[in-house]
mmCIF file of C-alpha atoms in Angstrom:
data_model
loop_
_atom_site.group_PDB
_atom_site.id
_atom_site.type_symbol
_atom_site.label_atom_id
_atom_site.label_comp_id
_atom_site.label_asym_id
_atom_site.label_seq_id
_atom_site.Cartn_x
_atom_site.Cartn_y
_atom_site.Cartn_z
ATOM 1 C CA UNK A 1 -27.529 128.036 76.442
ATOM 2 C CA UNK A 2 -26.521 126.395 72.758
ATOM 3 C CA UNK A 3 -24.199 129.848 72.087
ATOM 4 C CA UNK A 4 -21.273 128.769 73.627
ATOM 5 C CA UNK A 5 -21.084 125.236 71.827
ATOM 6 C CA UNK A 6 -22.384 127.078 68.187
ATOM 7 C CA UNK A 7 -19.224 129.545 69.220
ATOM 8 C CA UNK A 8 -16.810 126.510 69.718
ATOM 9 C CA UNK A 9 -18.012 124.273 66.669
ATOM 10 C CA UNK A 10 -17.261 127.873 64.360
ATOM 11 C CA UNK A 11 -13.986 128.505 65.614
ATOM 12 C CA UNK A 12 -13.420 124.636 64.995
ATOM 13 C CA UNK A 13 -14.553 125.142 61.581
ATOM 14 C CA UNK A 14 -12.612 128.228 60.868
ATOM 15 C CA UNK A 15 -9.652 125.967 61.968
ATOM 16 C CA UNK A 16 -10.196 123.617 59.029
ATOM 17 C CA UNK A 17 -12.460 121.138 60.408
ATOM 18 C CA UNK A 18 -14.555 120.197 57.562
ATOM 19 C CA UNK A 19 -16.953 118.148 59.484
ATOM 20 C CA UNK A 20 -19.041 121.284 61.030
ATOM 21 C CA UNK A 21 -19.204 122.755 57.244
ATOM 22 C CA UNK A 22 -21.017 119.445 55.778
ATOM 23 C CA UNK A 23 -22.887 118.483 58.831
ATOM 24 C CA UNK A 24 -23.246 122.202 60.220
ATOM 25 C CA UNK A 25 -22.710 123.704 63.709
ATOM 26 C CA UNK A 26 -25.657 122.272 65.259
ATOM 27 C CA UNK A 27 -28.261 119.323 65.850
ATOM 28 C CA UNK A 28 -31.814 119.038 66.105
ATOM 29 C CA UNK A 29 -31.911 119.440 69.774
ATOM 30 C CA UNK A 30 -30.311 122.650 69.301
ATOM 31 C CA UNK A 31 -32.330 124.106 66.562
ATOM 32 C CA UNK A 32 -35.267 122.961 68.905
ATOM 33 C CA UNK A 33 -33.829 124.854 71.734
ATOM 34 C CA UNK A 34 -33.021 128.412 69.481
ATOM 35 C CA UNK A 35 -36.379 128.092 67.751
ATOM 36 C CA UNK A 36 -37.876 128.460 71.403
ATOM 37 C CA UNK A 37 -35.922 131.344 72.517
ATOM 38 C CA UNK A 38 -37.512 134.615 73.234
ATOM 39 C CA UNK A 39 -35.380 136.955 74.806
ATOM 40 C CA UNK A 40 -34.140 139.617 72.773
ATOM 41 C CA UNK A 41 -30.528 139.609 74.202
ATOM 42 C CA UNK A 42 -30.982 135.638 72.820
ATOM 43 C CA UNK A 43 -31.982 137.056 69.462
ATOM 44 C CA UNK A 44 -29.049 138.989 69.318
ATOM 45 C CA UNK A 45 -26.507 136.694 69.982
ATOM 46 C CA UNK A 46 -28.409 134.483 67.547
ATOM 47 C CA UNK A 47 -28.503 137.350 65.125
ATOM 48 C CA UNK A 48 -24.708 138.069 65.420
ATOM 49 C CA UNK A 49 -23.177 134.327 65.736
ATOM 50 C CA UNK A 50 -25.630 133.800 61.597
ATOM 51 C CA UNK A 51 -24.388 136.662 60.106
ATOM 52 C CA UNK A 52 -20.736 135.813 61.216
ATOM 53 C CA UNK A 53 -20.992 132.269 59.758
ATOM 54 C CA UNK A 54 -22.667 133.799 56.442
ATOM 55 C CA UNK A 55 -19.775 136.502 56.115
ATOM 56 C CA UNK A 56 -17.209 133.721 56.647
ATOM 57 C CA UNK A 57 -18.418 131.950 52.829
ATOM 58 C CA UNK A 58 -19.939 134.627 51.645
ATOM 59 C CA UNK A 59 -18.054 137.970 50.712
ATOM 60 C CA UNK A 60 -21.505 139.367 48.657
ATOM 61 C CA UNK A 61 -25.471 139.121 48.909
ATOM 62 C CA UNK A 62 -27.061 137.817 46.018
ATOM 63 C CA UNK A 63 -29.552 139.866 44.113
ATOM 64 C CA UNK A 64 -32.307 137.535 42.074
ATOM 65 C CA UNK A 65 -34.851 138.937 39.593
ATOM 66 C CA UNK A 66 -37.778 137.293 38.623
ATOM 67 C CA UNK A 67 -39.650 136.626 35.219
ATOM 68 C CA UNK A 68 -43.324 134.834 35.475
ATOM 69 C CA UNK A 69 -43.633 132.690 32.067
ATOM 70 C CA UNK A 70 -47.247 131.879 32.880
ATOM 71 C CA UNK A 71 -49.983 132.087 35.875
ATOM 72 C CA UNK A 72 -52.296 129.666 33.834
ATOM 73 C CA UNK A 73 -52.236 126.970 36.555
ATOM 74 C CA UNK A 74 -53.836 123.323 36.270
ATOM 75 C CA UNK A 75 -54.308 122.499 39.700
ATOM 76 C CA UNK A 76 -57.003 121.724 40.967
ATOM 77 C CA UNK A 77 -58.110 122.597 43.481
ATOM 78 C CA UNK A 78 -55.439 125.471 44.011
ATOM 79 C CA UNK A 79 -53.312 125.856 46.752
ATOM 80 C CA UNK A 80 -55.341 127.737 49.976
ATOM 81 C CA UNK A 81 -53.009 130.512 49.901
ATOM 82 C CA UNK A 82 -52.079 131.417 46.287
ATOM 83 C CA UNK A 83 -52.462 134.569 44.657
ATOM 84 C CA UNK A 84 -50.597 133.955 41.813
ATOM 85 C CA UNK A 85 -52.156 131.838 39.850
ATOM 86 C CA UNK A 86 -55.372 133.025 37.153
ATOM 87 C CA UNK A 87 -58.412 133.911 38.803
ATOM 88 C CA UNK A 88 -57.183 133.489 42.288
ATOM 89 C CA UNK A 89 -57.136 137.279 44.168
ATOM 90 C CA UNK A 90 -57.611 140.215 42.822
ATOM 91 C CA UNK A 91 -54.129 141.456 43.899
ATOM 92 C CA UNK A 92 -52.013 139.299 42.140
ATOM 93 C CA UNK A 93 -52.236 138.682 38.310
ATOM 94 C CA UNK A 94 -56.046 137.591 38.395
ATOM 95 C CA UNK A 95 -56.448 137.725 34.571
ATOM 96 C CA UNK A 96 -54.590 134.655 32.269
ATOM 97 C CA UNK A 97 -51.104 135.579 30.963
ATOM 98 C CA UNK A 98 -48.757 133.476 28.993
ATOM 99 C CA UNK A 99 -45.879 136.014 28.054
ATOM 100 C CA UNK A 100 -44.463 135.769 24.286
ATOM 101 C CA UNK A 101 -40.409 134.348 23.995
ATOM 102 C CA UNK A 102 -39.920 138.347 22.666
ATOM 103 C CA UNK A 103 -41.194 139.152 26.299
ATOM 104 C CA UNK A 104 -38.989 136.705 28.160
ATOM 105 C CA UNK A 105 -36.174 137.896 26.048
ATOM 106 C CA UNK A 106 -36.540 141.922 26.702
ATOM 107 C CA UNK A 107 -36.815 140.753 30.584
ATOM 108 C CA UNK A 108 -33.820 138.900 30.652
ATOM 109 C CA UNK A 109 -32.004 141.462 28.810
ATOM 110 C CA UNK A 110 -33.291 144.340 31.123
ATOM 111 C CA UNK A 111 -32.494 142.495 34.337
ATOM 112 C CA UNK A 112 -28.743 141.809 32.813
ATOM 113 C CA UNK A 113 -28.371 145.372 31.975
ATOM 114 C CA UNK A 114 -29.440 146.662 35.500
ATOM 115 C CA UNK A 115 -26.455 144.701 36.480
ATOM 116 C CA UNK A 116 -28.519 142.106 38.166
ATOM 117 C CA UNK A 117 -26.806 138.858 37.926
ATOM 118 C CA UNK A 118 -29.502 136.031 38.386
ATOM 119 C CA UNK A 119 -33.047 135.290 37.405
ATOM 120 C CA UNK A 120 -35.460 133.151 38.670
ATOM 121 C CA UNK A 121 -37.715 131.985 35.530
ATOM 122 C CA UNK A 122 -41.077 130.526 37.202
ATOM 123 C CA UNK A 123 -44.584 128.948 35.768
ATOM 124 C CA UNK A 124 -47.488 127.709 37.155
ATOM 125 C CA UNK A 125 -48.686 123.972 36.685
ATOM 126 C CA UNK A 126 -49.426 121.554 33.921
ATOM 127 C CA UNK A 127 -46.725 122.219 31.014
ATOM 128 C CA UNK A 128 -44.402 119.345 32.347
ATOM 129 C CA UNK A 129 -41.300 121.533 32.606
ATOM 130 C CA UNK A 130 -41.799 122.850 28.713
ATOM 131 C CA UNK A 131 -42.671 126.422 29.743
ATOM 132 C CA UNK A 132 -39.272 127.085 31.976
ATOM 133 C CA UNK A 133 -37.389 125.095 29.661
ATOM 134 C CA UNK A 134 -38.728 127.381 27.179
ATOM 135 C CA UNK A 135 -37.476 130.558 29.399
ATOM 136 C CA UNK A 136 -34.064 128.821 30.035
ATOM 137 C CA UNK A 137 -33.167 128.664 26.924
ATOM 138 C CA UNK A 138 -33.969 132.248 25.870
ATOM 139 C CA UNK A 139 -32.257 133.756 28.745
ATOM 140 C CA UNK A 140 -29.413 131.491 28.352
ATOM 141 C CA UNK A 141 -29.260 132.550 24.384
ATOM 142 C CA UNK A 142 -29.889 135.978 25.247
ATOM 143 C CA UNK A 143 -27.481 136.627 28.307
ATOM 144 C CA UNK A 144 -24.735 135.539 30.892
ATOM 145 C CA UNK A 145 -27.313 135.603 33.661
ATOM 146 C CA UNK A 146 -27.532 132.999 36.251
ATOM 147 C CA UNK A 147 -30.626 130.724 36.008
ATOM 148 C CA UNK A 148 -33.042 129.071 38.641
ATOM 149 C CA UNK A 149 -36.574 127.647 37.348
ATOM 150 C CA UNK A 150 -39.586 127.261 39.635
ATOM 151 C CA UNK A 151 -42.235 125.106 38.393
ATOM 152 C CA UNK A 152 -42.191 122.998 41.187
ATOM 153 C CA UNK A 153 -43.732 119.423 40.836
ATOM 154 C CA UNK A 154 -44.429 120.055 37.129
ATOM 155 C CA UNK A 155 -41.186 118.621 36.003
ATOM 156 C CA UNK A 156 -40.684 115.474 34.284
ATOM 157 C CA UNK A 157 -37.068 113.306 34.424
ATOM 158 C CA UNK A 158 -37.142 114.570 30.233
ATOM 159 C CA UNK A 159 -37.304 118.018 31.270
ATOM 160 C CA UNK A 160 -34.372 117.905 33.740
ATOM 161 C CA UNK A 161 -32.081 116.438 31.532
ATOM 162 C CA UNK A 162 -32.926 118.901 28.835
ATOM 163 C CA UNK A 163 -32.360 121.412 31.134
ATOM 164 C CA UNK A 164 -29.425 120.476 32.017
ATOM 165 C CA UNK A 165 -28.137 120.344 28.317
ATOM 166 C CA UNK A 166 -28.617 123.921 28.465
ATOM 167 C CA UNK A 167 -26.465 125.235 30.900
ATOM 168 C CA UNK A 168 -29.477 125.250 34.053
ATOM 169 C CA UNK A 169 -27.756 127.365 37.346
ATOM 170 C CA UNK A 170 -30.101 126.178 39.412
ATOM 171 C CA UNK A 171 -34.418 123.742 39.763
ATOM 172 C CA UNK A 172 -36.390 124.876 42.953
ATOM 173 C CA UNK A 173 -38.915 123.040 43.893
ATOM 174 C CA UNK A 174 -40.553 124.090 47.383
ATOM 175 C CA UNK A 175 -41.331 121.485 49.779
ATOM 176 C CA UNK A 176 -43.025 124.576 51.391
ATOM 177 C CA UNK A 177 -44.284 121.721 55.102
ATOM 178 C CA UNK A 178 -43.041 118.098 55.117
ATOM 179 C CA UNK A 179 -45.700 117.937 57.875
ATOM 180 C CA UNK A 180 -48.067 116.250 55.227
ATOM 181 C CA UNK A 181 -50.981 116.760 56.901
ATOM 182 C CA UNK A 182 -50.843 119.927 56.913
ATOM 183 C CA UNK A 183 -49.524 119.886 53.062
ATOM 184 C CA UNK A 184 -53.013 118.328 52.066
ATOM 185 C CA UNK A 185 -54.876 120.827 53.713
ATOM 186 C CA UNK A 186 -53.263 123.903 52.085
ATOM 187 C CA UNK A 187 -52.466 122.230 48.820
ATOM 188 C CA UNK A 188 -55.502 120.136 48.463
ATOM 189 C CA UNK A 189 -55.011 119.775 44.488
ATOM 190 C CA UNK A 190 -51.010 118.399 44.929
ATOM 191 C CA UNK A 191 -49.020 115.326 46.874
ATOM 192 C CA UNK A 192 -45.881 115.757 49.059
ATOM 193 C CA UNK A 193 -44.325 112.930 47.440
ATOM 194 C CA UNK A 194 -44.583 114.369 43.913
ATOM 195 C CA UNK A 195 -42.407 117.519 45.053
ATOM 196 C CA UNK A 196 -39.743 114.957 46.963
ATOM 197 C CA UNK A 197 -39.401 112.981 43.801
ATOM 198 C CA UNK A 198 -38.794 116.018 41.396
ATOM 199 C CA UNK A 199 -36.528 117.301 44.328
ATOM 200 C CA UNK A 200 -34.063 113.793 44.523
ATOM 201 C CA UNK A 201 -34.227 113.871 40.556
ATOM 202 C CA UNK A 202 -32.608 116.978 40.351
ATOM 203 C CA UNK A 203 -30.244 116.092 42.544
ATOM 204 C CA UNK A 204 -29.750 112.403 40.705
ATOM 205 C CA UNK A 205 -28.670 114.464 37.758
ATOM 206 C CA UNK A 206 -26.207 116.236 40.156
ATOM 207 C CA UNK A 207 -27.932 119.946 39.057
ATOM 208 C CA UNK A 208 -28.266 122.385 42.186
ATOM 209 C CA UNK A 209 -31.389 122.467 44.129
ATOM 210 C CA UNK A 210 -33.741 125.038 45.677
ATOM 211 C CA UNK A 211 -35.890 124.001 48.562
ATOM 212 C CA UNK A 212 -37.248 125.905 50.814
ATOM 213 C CA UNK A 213 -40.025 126.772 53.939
ATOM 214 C CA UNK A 214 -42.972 128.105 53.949
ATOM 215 C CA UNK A 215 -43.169 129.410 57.834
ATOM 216 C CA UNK A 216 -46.333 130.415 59.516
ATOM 217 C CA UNK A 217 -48.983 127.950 58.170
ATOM 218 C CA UNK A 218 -49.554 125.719 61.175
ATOM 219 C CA UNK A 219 -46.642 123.976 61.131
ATOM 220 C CA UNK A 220 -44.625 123.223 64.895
ATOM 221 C CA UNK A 221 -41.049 124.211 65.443
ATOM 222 C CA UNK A 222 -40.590 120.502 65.295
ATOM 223 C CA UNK A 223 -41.551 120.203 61.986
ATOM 224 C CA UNK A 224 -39.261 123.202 60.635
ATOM 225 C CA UNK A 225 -36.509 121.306 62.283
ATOM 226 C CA UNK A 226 -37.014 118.212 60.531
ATOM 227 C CA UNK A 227 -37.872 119.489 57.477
ATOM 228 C CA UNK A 228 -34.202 121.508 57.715
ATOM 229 C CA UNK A 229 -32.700 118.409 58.344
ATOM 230 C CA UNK A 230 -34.561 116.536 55.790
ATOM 231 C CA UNK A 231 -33.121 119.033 53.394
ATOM 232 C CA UNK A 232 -29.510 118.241 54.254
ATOM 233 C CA UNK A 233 -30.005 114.479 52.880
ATOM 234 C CA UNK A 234 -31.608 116.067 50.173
ATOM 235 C CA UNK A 235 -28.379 117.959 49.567
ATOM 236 C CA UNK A 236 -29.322 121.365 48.837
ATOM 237 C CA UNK A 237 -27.543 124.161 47.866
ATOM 238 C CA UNK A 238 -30.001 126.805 48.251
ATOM 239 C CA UNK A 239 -32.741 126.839 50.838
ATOM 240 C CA UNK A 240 -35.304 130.021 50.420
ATOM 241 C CA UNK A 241 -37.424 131.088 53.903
ATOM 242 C CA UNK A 242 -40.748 132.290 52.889
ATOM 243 C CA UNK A 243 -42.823 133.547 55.618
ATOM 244 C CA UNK A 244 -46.342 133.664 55.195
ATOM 245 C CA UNK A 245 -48.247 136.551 54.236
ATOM 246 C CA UNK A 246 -52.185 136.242 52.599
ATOM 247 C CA UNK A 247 -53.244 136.888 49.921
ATOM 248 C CA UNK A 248 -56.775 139.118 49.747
ATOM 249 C CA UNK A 249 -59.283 136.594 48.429
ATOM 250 C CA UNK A 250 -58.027 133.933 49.161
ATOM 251 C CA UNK A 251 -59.652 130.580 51.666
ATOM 252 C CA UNK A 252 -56.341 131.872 53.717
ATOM 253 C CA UNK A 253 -56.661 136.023 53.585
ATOM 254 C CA UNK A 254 -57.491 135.867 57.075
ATOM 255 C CA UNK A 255 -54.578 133.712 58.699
ATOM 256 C CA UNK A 256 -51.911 135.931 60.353
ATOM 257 C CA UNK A 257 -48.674 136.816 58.698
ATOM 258 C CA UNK A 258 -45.776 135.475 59.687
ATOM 259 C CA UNK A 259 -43.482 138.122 61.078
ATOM 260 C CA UNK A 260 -40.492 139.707 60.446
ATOM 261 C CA UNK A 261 -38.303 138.275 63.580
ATOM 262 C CA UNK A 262 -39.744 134.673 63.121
ATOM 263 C CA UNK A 263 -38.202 134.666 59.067
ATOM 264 C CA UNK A 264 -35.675 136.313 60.199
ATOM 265 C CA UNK A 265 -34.553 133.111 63.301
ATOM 266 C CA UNK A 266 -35.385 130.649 60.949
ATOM 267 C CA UNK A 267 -33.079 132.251 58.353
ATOM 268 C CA UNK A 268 -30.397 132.083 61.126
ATOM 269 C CA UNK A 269 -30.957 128.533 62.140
ATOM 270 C CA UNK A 270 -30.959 127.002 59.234
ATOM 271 C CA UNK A 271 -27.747 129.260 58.648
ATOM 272 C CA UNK A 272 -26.062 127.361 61.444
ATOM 273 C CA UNK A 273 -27.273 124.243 59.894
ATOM 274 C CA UNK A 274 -26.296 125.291 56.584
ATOM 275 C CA UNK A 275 -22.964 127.256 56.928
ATOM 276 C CA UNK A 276 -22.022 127.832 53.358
ATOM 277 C CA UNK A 277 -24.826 127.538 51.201
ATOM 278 C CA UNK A 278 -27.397 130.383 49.417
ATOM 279 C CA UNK A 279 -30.378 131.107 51.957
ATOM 280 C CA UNK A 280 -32.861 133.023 50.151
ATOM 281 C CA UNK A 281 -35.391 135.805 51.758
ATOM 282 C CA UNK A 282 -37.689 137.077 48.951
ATOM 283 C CA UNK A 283 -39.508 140.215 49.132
ATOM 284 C CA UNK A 284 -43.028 139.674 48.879
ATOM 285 C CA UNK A 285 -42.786 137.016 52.055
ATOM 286 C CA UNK A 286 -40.730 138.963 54.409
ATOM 287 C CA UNK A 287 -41.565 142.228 53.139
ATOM 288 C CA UNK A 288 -39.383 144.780 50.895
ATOM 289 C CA UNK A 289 -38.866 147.185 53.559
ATOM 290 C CA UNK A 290 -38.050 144.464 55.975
ATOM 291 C CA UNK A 291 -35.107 142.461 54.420
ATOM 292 C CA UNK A 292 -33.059 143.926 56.670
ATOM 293 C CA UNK A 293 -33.960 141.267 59.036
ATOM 294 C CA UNK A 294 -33.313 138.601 56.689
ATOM 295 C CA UNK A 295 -30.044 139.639 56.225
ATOM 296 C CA UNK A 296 -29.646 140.709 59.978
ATOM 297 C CA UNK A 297 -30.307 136.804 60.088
ATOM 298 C CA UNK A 298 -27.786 135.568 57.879
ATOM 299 C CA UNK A 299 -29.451 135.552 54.378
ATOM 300 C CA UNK A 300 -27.166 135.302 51.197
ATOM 301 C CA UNK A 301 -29.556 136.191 48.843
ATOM 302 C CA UNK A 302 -32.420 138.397 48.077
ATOM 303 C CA UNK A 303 -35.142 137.576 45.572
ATOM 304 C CA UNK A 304 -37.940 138.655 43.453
ATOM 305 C CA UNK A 305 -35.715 142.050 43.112
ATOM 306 C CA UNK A 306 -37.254 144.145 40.575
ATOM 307 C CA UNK A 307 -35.070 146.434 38.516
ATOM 308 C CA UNK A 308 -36.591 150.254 37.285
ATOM 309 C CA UNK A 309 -36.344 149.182 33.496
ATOM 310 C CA UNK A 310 -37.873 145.679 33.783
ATOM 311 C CA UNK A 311 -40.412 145.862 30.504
ATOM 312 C CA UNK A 312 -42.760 143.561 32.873
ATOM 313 C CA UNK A 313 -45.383 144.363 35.652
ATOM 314 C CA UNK A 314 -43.946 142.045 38.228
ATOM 315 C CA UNK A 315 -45.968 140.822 41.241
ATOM 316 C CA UNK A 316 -44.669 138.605 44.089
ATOM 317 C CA UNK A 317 -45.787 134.406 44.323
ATOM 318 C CA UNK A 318 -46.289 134.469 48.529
ATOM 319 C CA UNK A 319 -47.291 138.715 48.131
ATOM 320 C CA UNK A 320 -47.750 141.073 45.437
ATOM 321 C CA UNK A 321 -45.512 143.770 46.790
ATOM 322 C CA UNK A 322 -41.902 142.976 45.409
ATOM 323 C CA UNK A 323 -38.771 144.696 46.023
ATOM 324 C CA UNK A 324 -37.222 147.711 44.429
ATOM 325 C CA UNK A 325 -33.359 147.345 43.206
ATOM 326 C CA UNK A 326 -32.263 150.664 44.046
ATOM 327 C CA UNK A 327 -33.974 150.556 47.205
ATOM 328 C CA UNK A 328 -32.754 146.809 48.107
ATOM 329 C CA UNK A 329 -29.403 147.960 47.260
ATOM 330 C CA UNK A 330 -29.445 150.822 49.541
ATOM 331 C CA UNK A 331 -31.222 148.360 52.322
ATOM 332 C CA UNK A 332 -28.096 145.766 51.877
ATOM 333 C CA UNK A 333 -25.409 148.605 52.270
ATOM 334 C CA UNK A 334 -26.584 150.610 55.184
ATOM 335 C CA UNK A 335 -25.837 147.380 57.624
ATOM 336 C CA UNK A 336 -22.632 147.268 55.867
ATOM 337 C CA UNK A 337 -22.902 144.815 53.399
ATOM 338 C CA UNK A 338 -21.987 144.624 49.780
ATOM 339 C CA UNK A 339 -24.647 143.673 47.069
ATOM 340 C CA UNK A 340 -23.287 141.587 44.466
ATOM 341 C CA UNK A 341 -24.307 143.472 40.803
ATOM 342 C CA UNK A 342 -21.736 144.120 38.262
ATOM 343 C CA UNK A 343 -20.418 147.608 38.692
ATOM 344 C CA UNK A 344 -20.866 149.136 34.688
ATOM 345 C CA UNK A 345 -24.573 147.997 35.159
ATOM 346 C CA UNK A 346 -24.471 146.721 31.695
ATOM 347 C CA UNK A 347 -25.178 143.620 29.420
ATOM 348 C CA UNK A 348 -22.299 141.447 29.235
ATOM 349 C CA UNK A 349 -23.805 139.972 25.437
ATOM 350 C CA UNK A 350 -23.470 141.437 22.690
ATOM 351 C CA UNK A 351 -26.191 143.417 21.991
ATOM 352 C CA UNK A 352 -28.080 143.815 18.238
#
């Protein structure tokens, strides 16, 4: 099997050969061959060889929080699957919501006080980057917290480089399939190409970027591979693994959720691919209860973590269940791992 050269490429890597931590400990033939396995004693070793690479770069998991600026979306049609947008399913948001800059501000200021140290700030479509930008720059006024914005093709080259005038962590924008057949059947109202662009502009302004997958919507293990690998000459530095799971209501409410195990080998694959940067499992895809497999898979970072004093009624983008700090937090230290959240569990700004 692919274990012993993954185990010989690490201990080359841990040796100071740079090569296998830019191009990663394995090639598309391999991915092909681990995304095939199903044994559970392969699993394991899978399992074990992931987490060891993550806990070589990373000494912490990442916590993220989430503020929703606005489910008002202007695509049309909407995306098969989406709950989160107005009018869509009856167990997301359903009804319109913009939320004030007073609302954004309490939000930001509740996460930062729960000792949280990131947000993701997210919008739906057809504001051209001005509602995010509009979030960034609150949170940024208003805290020390770490930034990503999700608005995904509805940024313009304008709003990037204002963004980055104001101090941005972090743009995701979700590739979700590069299969793009498959891309125009469940997001009939958008174009592959438009996310691709926004992706290499972020880059071209040399801001990190979040891409990620959207697993279990038709798509062959040879298209994760080379969408993984497509991500690589992207040059990402965060890659989030969103399993499916439907919406009720939606055209897609009746295709199967993507499991638990299947996030949880892609996580570790793309690990392998990826040694040292952020892979993200967020709650509502993979399921609060389950991020243990995430992590079990080499995750770096858990998102769409919702803190007891958050002044907002937060419900999850791929599911509306989200996670629970406290109970994340315990999840992330009964395998033995430490969550990263400052310890006084207090803003770091001065407060009025």
């Amino acid at each position: 099997m692919v274990f012993k050269k993954i185990e010989e490429n690490f201990k080359e890597l841990k040796n100071g050969n740079e090569e296998f931590t830019k191009y990663g400990l394995i090639d598309k033939e391999d991915a092909l061959k681990l995304f095939e396995i199903n044994k559970w004693d392969d699993y394991l070793r899978l399992f074990n060889i992931a987490s060891e690479v993550r806990d070589y770069f990373k000494k912490e998991i990442e916590i993220t929080s989430t503020i929703h600026i606005t489910n008002i979306c202007k695509v049309n049609p909407k995306c098969l699957y989406c709950g989160f947008a107005a009018g869509t399913s009856r167990e997301g948001y359903y009804n319109p919501f913009r939320i004030s800059n007073e609302d954004i501000k309490k939000s930001a200021i509740a996460i930062e006080e729960s000792g949280i140290c990131r947000v993701s700030c997210s919008s739906a479509h057809g504001y051209e980057g001005r509602e995010v930008l509009r979030a960034l720059k609150i949170v940024k006024e208003n805290t020390n917290l770490e930034v990503l914005v999700n608005a995904g093709a509805d940024l313009t080259e304008e709003s990037i480089k204002e963004m980055r005038k104001y101090n941005i962590d972090t743009i995701c924008c979700n590739l979700e399939t590069i299969n793009e057949e498959l891309f125009n059947k469940v997001k009939p109202g958008e174009k592959l190409k438009d996310r691709i662009k926004v992706c290499k502009l972020v880059r071209k302004y040399d801001i990190e970027l979040s891409s990620g997958l959207l697993i279990g919507i038709g798509e062959s293990y040879e298209d994760r591979v080379e969408h993984l690998f497509y991500l690589k000459e992207l040059g990402v530095g965060e890659i989030p693994i969103m399993g499916f799971n439907p919406y009720k209501d939606t055209p897609m409410e009746n295709h199967p959720k993507c499991s638990a195990l299947e996030q949880a080998k892609t996580i570790a694959i793309t690990r392998l691919i990826f040694p040292n940067i952020r892979i993200t499992s967020p709650t509502p895809t993979i399921g609060a209860e389950l991020v243990q497999f995430a992590l079990l898979g080499g995750a770096s970072n858990v998102a769409t973590v919702i803190p007891d004093n958050h002044p907002m009624n937060i419900k999850g983008v791929g599911n509306p269940k989200t996670g629970n700090l406290n109970e994340v937090i315990k999840l992330i230290r009964e395998i033995g791992l430490t969550p990263k959240i400052r310890k006084n569990r207090v803003g770091m700004k001065e407060r009025n």
